[in-house]
Short mmCIF file of C-alpha atoms in Angstrom, two decimals:
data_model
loop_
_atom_site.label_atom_id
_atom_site.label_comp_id
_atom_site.label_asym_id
_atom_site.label_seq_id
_atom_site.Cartn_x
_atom_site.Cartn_y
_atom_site.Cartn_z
CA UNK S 1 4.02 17.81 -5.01
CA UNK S 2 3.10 14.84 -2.73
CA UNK S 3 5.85 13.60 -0.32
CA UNK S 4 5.45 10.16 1.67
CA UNK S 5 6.51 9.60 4.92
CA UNK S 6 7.29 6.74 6.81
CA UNK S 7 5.94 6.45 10.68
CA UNK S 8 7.41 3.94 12.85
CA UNK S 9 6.21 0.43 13.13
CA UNK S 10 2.68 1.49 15.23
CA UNK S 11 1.14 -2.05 16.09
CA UNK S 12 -1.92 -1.36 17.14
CA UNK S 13 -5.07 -3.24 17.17
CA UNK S 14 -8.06 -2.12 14.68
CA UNK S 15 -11.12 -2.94 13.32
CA UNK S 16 -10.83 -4.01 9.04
CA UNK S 17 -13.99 -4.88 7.35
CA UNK S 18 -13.02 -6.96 4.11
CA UNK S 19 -15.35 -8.33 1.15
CA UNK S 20 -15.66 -11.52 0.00
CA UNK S 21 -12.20 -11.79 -1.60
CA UNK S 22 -11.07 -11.14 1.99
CA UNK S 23 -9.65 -7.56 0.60
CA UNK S 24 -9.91 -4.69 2.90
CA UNK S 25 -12.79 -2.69 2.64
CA UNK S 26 -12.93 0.02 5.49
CA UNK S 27 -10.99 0.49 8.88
CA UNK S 28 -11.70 1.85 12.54
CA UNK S 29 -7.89 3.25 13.79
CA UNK S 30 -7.81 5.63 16.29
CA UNK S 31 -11.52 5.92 17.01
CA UNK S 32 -11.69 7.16 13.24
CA UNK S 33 -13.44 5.59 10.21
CA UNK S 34 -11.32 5.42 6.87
CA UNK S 35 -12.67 3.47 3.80
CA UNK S 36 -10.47 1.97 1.51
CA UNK S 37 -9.75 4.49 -1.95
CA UNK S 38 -7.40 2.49 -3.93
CA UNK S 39 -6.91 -1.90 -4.35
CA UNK S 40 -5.16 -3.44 -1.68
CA UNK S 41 -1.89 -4.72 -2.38
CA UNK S 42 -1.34 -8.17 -0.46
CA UNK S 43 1.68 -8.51 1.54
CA UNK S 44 3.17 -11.78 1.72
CA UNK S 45 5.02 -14.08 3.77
CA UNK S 46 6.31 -17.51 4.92
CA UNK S 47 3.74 -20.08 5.65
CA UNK S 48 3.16 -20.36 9.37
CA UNK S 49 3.75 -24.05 8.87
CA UNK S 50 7.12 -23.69 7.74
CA UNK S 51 8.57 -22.02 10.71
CA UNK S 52 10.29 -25.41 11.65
CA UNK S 53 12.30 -25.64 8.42
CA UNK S 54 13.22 -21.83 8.69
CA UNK S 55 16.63 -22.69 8.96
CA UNK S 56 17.33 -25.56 6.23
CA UNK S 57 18.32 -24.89 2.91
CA UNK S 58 15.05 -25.39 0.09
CA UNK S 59 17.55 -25.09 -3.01
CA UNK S 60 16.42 -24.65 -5.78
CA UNK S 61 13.30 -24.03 -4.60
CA UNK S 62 11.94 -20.96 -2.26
CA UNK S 63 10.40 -20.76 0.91
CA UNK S 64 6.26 -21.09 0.51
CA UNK S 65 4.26 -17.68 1.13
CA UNK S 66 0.96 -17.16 2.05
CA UNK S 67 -0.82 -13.71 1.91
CA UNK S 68 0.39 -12.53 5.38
CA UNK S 69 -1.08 -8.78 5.19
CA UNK S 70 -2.38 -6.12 2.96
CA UNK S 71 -1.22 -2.72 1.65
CA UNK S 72 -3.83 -0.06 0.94
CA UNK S 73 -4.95 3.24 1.08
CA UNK S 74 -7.92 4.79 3.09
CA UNK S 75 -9.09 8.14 3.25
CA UNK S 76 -11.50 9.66 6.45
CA UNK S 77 -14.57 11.57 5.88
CA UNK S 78 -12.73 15.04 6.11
CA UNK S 79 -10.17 13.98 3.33
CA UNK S 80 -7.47 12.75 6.00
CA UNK S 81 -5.48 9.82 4.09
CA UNK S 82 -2.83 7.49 5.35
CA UNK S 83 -1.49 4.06 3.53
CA UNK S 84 -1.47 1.17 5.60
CA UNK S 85 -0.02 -1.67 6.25
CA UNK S 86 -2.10 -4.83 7.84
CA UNK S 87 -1.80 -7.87 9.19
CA UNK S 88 -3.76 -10.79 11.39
CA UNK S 89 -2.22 -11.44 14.57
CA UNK S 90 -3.98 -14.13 16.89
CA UNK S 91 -7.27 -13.67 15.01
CA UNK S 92 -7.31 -9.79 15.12
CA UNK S 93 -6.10 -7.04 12.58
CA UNK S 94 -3.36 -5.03 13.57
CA UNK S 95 -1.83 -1.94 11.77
CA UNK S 96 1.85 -2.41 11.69
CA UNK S 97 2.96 0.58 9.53
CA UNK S 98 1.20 4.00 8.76
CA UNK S 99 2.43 6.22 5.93
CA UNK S 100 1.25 9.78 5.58
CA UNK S 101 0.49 11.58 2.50
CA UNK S 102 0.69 15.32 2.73
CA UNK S 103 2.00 18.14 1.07
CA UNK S 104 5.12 19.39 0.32
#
């Protein structure tokens, strides 16, 4: 049985190749290689141009997102796997959650 477990927000800077779609393809983290094994799940998000209007009311509408991240998972040559969670910040990927997959 496979039990997931949340880490801590980690922030931390890393390397994310991504194809043409702009989809994750492979990640450096930790001075370790992973390549992506599932599809990446896009996180989403306000637009950064509507952070002035954060606070009015858009009824009926919503607020506009833009793809702000992406979910996926990655697995390292010797079978290590982790799902993560990434985003741009100021031009460079950062992971901003980890979740590890073991064994119960």
């Amino acid at each position: 049985m496979s039990v997931e477990v949340q880490m801590p927000l980690v922030q931390e800077f890393v390397e994310v190749w991504t194809n043409d779609a702009g989809q994750p393809e492979r990640l450096v983290w930790r001075a370790r290689r992973f390549r992506v094994t599932d599809t990446p799940t896009a996180l989403v998000g306000p637009c950064d141009w509507w952070s002035p209007f954060t606070g009015h009311d858009v009824s009926p509408g919503r607020v506009p997102l833009e793809i702000s991240g992406w979910r996926f998972q990655a697995t390292a040559a010797d079978g290590e796997t982790h799902v993560f969670d990434v985003e741009r910040v100021a031009g460079r990927w950062q992971v901003v959650r980890v979740f590890d997959l073991s064994r119960a």
